[in-house]
Coordinates of C-alpha atoms in Angstrom, one line a residue:
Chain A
X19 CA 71.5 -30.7 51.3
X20 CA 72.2 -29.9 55.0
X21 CA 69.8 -29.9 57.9
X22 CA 66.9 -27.4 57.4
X23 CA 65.6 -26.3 60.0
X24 CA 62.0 -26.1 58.4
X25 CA 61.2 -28.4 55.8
X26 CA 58.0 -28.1 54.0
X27 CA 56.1 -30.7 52.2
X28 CA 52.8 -31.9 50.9
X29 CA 49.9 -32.8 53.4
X30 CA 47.1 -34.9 54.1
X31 CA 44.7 -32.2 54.0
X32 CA 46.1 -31.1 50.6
X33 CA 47.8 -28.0 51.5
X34 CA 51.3 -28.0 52.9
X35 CA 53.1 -29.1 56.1
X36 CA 56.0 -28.1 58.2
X37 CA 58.1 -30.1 60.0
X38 CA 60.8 -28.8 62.1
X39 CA 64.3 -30.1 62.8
X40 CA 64.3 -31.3 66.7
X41 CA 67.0 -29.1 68.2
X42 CA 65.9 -25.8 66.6
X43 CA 64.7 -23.2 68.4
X44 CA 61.6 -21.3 68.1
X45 CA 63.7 -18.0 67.5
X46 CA 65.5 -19.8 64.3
X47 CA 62.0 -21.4 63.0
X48 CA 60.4 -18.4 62.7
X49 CA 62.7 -16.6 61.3
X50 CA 63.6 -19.1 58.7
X51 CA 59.8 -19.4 58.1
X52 CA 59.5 -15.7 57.3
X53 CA 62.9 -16.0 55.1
X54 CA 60.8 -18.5 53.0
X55 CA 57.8 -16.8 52.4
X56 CA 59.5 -13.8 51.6
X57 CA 61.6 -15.0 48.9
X58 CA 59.4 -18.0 48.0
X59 CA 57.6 -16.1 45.2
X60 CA 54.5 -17.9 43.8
X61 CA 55.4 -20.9 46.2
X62 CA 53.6 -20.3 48.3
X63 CA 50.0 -19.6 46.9
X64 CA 47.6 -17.5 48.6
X65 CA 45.2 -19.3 50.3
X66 CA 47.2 -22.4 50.9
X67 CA 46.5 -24.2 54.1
X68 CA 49.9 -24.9 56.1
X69 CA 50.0 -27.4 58.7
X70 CA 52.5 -28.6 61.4
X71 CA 52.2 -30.8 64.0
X72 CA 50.7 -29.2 67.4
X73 CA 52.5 -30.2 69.9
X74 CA 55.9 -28.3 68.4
X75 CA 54.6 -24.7 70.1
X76 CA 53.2 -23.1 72.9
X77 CA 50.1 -21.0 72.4
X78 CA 51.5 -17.9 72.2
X79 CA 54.2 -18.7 69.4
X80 CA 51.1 -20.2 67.6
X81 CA 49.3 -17.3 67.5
X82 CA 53.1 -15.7 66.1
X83 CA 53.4 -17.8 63.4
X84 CA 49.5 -17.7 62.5
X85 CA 50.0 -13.9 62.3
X86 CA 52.6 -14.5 59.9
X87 CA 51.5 -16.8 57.5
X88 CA 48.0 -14.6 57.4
X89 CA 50.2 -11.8 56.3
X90 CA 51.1 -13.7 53.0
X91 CA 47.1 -14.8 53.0
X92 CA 47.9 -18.1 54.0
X93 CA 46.2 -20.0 56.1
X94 CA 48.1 -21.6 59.3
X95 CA 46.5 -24.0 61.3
X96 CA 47.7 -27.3 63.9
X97 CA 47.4 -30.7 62.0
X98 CA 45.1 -32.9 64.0
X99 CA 47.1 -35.8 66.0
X100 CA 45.5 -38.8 64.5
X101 CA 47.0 -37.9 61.9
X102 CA 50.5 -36.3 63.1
X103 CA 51.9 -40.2 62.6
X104 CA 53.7 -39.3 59.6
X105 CA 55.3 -36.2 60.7
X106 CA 58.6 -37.1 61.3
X107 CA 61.6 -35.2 59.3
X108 CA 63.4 -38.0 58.1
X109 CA 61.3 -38.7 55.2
X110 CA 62.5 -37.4 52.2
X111 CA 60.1 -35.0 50.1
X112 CA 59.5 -35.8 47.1
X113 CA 59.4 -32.5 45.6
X114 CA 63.3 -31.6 46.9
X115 CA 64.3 -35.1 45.4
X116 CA 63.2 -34.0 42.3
X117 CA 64.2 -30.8 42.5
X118 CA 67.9 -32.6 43.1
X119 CA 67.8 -34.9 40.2
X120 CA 65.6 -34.2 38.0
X121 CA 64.7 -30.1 37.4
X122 CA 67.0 -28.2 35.7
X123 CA 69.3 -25.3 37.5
X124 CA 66.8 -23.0 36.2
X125 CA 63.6 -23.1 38.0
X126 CA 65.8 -24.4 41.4
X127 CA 65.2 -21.6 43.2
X128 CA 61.3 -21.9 43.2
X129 CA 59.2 -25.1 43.1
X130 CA 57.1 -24.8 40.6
X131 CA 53.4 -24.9 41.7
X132 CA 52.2 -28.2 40.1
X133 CA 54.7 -30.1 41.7
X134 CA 54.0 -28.7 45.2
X135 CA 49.9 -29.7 44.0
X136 CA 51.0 -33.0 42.8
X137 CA 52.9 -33.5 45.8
X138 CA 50.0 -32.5 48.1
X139 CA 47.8 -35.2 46.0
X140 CA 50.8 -38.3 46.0
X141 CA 50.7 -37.4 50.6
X142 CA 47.4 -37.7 50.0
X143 CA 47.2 -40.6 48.6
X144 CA 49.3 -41.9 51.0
X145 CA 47.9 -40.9 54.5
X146 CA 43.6 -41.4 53.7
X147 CA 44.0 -44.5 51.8
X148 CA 45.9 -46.8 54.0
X149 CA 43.2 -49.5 53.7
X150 CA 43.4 -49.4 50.0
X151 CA 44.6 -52.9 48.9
X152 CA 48.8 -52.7 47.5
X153 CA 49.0 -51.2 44.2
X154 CA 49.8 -54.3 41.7
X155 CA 52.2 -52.4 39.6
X156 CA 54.0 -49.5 40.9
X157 CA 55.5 -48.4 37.5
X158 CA 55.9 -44.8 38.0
X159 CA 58.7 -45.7 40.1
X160 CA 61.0 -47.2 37.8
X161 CA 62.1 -44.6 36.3
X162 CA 62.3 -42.3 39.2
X163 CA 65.3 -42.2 41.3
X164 CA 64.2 -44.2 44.2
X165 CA 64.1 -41.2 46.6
X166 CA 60.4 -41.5 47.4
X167 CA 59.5 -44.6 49.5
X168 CA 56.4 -45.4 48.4
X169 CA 55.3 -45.1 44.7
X170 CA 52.7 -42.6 43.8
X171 CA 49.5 -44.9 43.7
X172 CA 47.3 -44.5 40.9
X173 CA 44.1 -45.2 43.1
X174 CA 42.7 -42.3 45.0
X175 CA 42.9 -39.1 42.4
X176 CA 40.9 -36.3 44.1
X177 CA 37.2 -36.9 44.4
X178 CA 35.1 -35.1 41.4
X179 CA 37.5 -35.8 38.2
X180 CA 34.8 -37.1 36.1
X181 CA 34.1 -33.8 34.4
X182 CA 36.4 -32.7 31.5
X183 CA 37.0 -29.4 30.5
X184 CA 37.2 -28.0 27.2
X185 CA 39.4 -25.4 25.5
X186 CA 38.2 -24.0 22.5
X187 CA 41.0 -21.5 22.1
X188 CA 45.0 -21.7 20.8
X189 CA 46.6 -22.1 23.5
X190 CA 49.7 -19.4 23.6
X191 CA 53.7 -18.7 25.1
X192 CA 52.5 -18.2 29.0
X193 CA 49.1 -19.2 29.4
X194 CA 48.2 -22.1 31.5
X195 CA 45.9 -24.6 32.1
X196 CA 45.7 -26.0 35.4
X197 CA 42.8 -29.0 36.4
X198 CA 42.1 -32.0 38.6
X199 CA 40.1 -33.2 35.3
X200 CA 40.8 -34.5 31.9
X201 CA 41.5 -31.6 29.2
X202 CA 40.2 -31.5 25.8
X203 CA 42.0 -28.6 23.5
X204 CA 40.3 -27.6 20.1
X205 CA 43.2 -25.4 18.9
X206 CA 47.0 -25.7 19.4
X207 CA 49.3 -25.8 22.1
X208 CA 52.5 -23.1 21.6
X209 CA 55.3 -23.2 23.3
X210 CA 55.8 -21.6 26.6
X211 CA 52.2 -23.1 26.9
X212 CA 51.3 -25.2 29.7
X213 CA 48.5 -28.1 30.5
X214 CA 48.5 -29.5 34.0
X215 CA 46.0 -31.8 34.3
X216 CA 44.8 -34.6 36.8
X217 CA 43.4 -36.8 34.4
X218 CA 44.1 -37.3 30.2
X219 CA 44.9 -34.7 28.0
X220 CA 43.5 -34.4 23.9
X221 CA 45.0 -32.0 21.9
X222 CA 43.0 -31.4 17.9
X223 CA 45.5 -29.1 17.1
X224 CA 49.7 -29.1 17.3
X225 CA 51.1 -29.5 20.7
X226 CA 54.4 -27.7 21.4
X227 CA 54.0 -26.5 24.7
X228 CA 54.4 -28.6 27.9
X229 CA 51.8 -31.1 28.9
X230 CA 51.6 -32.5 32.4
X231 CA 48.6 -35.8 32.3
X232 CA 48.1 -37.6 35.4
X233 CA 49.7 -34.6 37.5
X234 CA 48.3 -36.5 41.1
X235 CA 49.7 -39.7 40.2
X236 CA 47.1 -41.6 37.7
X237 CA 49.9 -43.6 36.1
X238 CA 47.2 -44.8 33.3
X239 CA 46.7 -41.0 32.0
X240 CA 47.8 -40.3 28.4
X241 CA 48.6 -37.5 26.2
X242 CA 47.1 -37.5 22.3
X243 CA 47.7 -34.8 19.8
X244 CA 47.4 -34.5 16.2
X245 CA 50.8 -33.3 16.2
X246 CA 52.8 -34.0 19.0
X247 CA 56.1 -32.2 19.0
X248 CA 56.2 -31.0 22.8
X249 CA 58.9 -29.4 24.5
X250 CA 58.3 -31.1 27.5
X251 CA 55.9 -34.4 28.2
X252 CA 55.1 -35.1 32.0
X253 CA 52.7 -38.1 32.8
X254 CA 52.3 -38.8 36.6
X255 CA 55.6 -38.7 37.9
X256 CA 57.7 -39.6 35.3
X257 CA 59.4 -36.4 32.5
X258 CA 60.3 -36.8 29.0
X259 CA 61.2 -34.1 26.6
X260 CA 62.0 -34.1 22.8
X261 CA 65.4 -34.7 21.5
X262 CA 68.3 -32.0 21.3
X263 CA 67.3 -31.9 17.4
X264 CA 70.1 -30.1 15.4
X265 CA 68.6 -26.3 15.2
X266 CA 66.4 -25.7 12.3
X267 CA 65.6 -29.1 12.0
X268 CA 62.0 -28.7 11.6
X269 CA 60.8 -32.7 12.2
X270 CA 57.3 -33.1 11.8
X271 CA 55.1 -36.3 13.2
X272 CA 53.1 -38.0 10.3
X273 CA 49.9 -38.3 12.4
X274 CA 48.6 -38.4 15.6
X275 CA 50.4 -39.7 18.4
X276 CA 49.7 -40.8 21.8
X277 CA 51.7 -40.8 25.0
X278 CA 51.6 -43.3 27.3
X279 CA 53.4 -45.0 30.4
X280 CA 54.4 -48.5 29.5
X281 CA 57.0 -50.2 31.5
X282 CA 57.7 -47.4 33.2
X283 CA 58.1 -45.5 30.3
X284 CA 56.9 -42.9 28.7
X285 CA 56.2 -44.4 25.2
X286 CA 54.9 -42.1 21.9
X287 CA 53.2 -44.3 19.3
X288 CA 51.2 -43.6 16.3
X289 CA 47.3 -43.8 16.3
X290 CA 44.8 -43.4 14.1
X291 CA 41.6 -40.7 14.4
Chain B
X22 CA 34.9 6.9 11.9
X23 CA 38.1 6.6 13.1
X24 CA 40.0 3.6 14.1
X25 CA 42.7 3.5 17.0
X26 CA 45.5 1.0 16.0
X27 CA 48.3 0.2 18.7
X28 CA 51.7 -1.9 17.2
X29 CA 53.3 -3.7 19.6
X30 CA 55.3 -6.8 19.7
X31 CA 56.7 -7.8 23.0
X32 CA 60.4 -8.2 21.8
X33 CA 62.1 -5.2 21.3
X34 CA 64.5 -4.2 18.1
X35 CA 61.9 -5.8 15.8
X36 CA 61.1 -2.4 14.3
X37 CA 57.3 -1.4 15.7
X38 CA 58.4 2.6 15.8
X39 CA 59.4 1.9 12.4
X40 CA 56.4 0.2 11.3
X41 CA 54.4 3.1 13.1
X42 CA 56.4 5.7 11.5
X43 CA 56.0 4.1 7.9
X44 CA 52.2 3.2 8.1
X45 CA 51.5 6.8 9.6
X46 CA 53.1 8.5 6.9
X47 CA 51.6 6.6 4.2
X48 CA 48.6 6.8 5.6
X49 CA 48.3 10.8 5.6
X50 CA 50.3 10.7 2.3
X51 CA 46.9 9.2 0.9
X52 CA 45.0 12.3 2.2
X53 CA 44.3 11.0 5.6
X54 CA 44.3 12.7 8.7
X55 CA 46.5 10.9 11.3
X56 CA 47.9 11.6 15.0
X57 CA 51.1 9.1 15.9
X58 CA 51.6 8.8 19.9
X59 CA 54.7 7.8 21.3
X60 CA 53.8 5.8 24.2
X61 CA 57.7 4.7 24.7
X62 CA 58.0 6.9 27.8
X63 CA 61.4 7.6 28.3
X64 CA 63.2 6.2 25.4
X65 CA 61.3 8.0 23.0
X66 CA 62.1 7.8 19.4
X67 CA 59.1 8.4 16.6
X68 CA 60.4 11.8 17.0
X69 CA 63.7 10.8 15.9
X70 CA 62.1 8.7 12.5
X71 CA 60.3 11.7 11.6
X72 CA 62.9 14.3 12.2
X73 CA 60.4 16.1 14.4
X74 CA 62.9 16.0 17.5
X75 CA 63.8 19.4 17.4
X76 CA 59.8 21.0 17.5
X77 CA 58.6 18.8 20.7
X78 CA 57.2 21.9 22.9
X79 CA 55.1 20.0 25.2
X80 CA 54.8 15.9 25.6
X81 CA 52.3 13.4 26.3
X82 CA 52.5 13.7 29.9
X83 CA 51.7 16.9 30.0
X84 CA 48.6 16.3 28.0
X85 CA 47.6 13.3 30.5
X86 CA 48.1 15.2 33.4
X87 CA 45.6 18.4 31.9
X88 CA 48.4 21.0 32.2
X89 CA 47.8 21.3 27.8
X90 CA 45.0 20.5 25.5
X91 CA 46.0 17.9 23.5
X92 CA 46.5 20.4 20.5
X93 CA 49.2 21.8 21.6
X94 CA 51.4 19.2 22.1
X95 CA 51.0 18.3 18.2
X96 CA 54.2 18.3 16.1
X97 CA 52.6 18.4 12.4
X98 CA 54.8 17.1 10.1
X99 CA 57.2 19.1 7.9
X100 CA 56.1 17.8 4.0
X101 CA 52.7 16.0 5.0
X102 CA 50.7 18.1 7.0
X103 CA 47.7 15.9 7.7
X104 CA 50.4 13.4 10.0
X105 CA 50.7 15.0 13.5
X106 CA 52.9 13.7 16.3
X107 CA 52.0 13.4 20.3
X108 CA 55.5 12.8 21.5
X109 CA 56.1 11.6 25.2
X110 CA 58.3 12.8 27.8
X111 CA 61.9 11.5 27.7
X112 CA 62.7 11.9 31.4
X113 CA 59.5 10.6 33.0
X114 CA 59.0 6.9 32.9
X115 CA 56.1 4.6 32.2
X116 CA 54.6 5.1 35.6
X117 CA 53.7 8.6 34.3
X118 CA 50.6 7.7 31.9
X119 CA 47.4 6.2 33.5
X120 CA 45.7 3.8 30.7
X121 CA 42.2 5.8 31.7
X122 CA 43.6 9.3 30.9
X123 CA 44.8 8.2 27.3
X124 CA 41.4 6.3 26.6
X125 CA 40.1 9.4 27.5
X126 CA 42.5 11.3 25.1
X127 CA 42.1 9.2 22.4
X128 CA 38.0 9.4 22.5
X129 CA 38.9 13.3 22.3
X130 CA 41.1 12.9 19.4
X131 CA 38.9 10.6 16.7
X132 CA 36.7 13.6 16.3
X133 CA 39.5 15.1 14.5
X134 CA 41.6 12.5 12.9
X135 CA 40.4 8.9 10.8
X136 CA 43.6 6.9 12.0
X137 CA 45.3 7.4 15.6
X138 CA 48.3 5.1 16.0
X139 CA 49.4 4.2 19.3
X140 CA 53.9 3.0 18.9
X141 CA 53.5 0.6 21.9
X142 CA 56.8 0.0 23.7
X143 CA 58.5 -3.1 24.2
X144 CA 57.8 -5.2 27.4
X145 CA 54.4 -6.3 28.9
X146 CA 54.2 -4.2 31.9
X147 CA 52.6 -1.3 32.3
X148 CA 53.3 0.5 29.5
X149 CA 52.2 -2.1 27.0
X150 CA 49.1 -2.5 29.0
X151 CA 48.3 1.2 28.9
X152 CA 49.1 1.5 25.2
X153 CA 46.8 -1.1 24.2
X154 CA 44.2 0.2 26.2
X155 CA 42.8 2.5 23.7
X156 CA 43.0 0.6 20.8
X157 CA 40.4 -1.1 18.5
X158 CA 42.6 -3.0 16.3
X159 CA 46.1 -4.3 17.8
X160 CA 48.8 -4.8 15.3
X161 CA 51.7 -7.4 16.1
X162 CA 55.2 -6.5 14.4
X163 CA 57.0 -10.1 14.7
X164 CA 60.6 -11.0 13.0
X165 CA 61.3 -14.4 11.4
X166 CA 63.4 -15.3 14.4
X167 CA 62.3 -17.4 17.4
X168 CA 62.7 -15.5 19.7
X169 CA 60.1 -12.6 17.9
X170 CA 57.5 -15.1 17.4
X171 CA 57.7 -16.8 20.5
X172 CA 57.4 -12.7 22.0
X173 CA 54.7 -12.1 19.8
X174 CA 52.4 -15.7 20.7
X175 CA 52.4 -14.2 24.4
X176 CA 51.7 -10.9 23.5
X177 CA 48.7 -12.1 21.2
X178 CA 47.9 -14.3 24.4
X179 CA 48.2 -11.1 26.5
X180 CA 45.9 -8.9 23.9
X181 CA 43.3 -12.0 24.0
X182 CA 42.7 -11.5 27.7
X183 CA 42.8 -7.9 27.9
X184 CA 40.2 -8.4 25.0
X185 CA 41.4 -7.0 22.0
X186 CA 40.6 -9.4 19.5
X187 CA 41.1 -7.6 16.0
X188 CA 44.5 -8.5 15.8
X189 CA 46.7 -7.8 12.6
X190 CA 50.2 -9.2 11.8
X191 CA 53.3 -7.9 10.0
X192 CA 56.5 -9.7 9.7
X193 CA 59.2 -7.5 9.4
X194 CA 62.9 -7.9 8.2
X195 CA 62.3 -10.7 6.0
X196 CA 65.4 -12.1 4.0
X197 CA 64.3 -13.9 1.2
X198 CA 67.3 -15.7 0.3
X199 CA 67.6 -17.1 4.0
X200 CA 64.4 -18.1 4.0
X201 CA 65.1 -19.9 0.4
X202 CA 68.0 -21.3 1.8
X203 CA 66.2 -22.9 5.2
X204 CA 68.4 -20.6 7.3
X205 CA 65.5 -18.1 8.6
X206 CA 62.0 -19.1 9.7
X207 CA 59.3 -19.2 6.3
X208 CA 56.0 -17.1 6.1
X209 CA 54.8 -21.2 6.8
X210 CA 56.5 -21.4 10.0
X211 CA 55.1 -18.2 11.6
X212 CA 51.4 -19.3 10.5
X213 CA 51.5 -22.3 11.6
X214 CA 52.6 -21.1 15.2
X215 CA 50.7 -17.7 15.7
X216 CA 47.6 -18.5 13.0
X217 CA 46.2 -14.8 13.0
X218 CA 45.5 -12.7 10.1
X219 CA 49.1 -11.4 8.1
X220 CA 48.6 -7.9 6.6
X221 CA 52.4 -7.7 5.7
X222 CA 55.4 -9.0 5.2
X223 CA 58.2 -6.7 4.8
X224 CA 61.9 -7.8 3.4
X225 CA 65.1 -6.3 5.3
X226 CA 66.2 -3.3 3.5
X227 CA 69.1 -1.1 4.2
X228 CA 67.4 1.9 3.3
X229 CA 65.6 1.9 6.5
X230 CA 68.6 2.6 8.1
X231 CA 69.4 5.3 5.8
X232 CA 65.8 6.7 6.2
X233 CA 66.1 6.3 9.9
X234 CA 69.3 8.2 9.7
X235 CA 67.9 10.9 7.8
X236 CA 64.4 11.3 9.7
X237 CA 62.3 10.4 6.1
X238 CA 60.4 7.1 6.8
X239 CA 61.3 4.8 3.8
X240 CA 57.8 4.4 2.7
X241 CA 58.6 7.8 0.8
X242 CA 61.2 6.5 -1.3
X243 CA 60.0 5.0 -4.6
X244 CA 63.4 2.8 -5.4
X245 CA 62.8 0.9 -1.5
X246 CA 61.8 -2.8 -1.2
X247 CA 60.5 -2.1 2.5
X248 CA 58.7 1.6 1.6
X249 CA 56.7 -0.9 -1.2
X250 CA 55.9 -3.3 1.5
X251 CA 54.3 -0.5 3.9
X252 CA 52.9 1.3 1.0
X253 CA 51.0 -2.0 0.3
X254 CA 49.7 -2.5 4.0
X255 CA 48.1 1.1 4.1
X256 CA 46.5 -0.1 1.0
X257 CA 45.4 -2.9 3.0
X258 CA 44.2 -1.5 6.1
X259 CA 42.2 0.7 4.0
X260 CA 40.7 -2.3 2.6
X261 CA 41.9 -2.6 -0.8
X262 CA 42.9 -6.5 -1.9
X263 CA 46.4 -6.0 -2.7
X264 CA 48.3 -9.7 -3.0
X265 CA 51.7 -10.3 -1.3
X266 CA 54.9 -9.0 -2.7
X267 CA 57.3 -11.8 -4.0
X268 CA 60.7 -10.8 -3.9
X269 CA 63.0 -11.4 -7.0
X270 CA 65.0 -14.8 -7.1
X271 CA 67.9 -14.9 -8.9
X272 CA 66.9 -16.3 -12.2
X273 CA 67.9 -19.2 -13.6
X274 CA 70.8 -17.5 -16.1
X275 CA 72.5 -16.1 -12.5
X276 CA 72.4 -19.5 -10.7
X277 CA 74.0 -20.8 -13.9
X278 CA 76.9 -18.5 -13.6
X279 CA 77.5 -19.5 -10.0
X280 CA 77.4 -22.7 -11.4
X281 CA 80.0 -22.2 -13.9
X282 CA 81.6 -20.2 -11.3
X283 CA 81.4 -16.7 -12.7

């Protein structure tokens, strides 16, 4: 990928930040800004707070660019200097590394929404808790292409996780669920279904769908289903997806079955319930 | 009381006109009054499956937009004359029909008819969401092909949160000896995935095309695999217990004499 002259990326304050190549001018950065958000369908989500660092523009191409990003209802504000430190454009992103290696050609054009989330979490895991003591074991990396720098701790999830919430419904092709907490599903997943969720995800029912535990980085989520035959299985940071069975192979798991990171790993093993 | 069904599907090809066509007739060949709308704006063809193209005067839109009562836009039907057809325009597009006017239409018509039947077109945009909007009881044509049920799972989704929740399920274009053979998706497989209630299941027949053709629905035609299939789902929506068809295997003396090469 070539120089950009406007990179976006996760942020500290959980929304998204802009940092800008050095030479660019403002003419180029705003127009490239407006090229994103016009084409960026469901990227960018209303309401989503945008951040870049403050000393990049005078006051009245501020007040531009606000106008701008309030016209696709989001909100566009400086990032506070304390905490500017980590601004530079260097970095990679961890969302456009794994949008290189990792997501097929087919949803390239748009990052999908939980990654940008989960990205927002991983930065924020990064920039609030640098006190935190060094994560023993940073698994999630081994698998990973080693793009990202630092590995997406399992520590700080977002505050308020405790709660779980419960579907009581069949899950169908195109309907989502999308949490910080753990998800309990009474019914089946289809596919074309989706479960993003922050913390552990139970399915009494058939999973076929794509499920997405530990979507902010908590490496020790898991994934349990009476039958789990998923199309795709995501836990933190790491993807696995079902084998390329022969068509109209029709395998079937005995029993429950629980996904897990071991290793690094994602790793299916029989339970019992 | 009358009861406002829609059939939809999502995927197109998988034969809801078809299915609307069939049930309607058979429904008003049991003495039933019944209305059919064409909500396929545009690429209109109920009309075509009854042979009734050639008496549209006025269409759907015209009712919707008050320039006719509703009355006279009614094709009745050549043989039955308790089935009556709302056609829709073929050059306006979905756009045309707002979901309140056809409530509002279909309100009007169940003082006069016991079964309105909405043909839904393919698609969930706007004119799937206006043609359910009416409806008490949606029914779901599917196919025993992935690609159907995967359509029909988000369109039962879709019907869940628009809160239609009497939803009814026919497979169409069932071949029993692929199924026999594990090269087509079982009666099994398409439970398991979309677990709602199954009121039909009706085997691929070539006389559909022939009745299509000739602008008869097939239900009409004693010596037709299919027409017995639809003639036992109006049996069922009117609440009689009739038990699945099973199609004829090849008995054992035939699969001998493939054996011994005959």
């Amino acid at each position: 990928m070539s120089e950009e002259i406007v990179k976006i990326k996760g942020s500290a304050a959980g929304g998204l930040q802009l940092t800008f190549a050095p030479q660019a001018t403002f003419a180029s950065i705003y127009d490239d800004i407006r090229a994103k958000l016009t084409d960026g369908n469901g990227f960018f989500l209303r309401g989503t707070l945008v951040q870049f660092p403050r000393e990049v523009f005078s006051d009245d191409e501020r007040s531009q660019l606000t106008k701008l990003f309030h016209k696709y209802g989001l909100i566009f504000r400086p990032l506070e200097s304390g905490t500017a430190s980590h601004s530079g454009h260097e970095r990679h992103s961890f969302a456009s590394s794994l949008l290189d290696q990792e997501t097929p050609a087919a949803t390239a054009t748009a990052l999908p929404n939980w990654m940008n989330e989960a990205v927002a979490a991983a930065e924020n895991a990064q920039s609030e808790a640098p006190a935190a003591e060094p994560d023993p074991a940073p698994k999630a990396t081994a698998a990973e292409p080693a793009a990202r720098p630092a590995p997406a701790e399992s520590a700080p999830e977002p505050p308020a996780v405790q709660e779980m919430v419960v579907v009581n419904r069949t899950l169908r092709g195109g309907q989502e669920i999308r949490t910080q907490s753990s998800v309990l599903v009474c019914g089946n997943v289809n596919p074309g279904a989706q479960i993003i969720a922050g913390g552990s995800i139970d399915i009494r029912g058939t999973c076929r769908g794509v499920v997405h535990a530990g979507a902010y980085g908590d490496t020790s989520a898991f994934i349990v289903a009476d039958q789990l035959i998923p199309t795709q299985i995501r836990i933190a940071s790491l993807i696995a997806r079902s084998p390329d069975a022969p068509a109209g192979s029709n395998e079937q798991s005995a029993g429950a079955e629980r996904a897990s990171i071991k290793d690094g790993q994602i790793v299916i093993e029989p339970i019992k319930r | 009381m009358s009861e406002i069904f829609v059939i939809t599907s999502g995927k197109g090809g998988v034969g809801k006109t078809t299915t609307t066509a069939n049930l309607g007739m058979g429904l008003a060949m049991r003495g039933k009054r019944v209305v059919l709308i064409d909500t396929d704006t545009g690429l209109r063809n109920l009309d075509l499956l009854l042979g009734l193209e050639n008496r549209i005067m006025y269409d759907l839109i015209d009712v919707t937009e008050g320039r006719v009562p509703y009355k006279k836009a009614l094709v009745r039907h050549k043989k039955v004359d308790s089935l009556f057809l709302l056609p829709t325009s073929q050059v306006k597009d979905k756009t045309a029909v707002d979901p309140e006017a056809l409530v509002k239409l279909c309100n009007e018509m169940r003082e006069e008819f016991d079964y309105i039947l909405i043909d839904c077109p393919a698609g969930i945009e706007q004119g799937f969401k206006t043609a359910i909007a009416a409806a008490d009881v949606a029914i779901v044509v599917t196919m025993p092909e992935i690609s159907a049920v995967r359509d029909a799972d988000k369109i039962i989704g879709e019907l869940g949160r628009a809160e239609k929740d009497t939803i009814k399920l026919i497979v169409n274009r069932i071949r029993p000896q692929m199924v026999e053979n594990g090269d087509m998706l079982g009666m099994d497989d398409i439970n398991d995935i979309l677990s709602i209630d199954c009121i039909g299941q009706v085997p691929d027949d070539e006389k559909v095309v022939t009745s299509t053709n000739r602008g008869e629905p097939c239900i009409t035609m004693s010596d037709s695999l299919a027409g017995q299939a639809y003639r036992n789902i109006v049996g069922r929506l009117m609440g009689e217990n009739i038990p699945f068809m099973t199609f004829p295997k090849p008995g054992f003396f035939e699969k001998l004499k493939h054996v011994f090469g005959h």
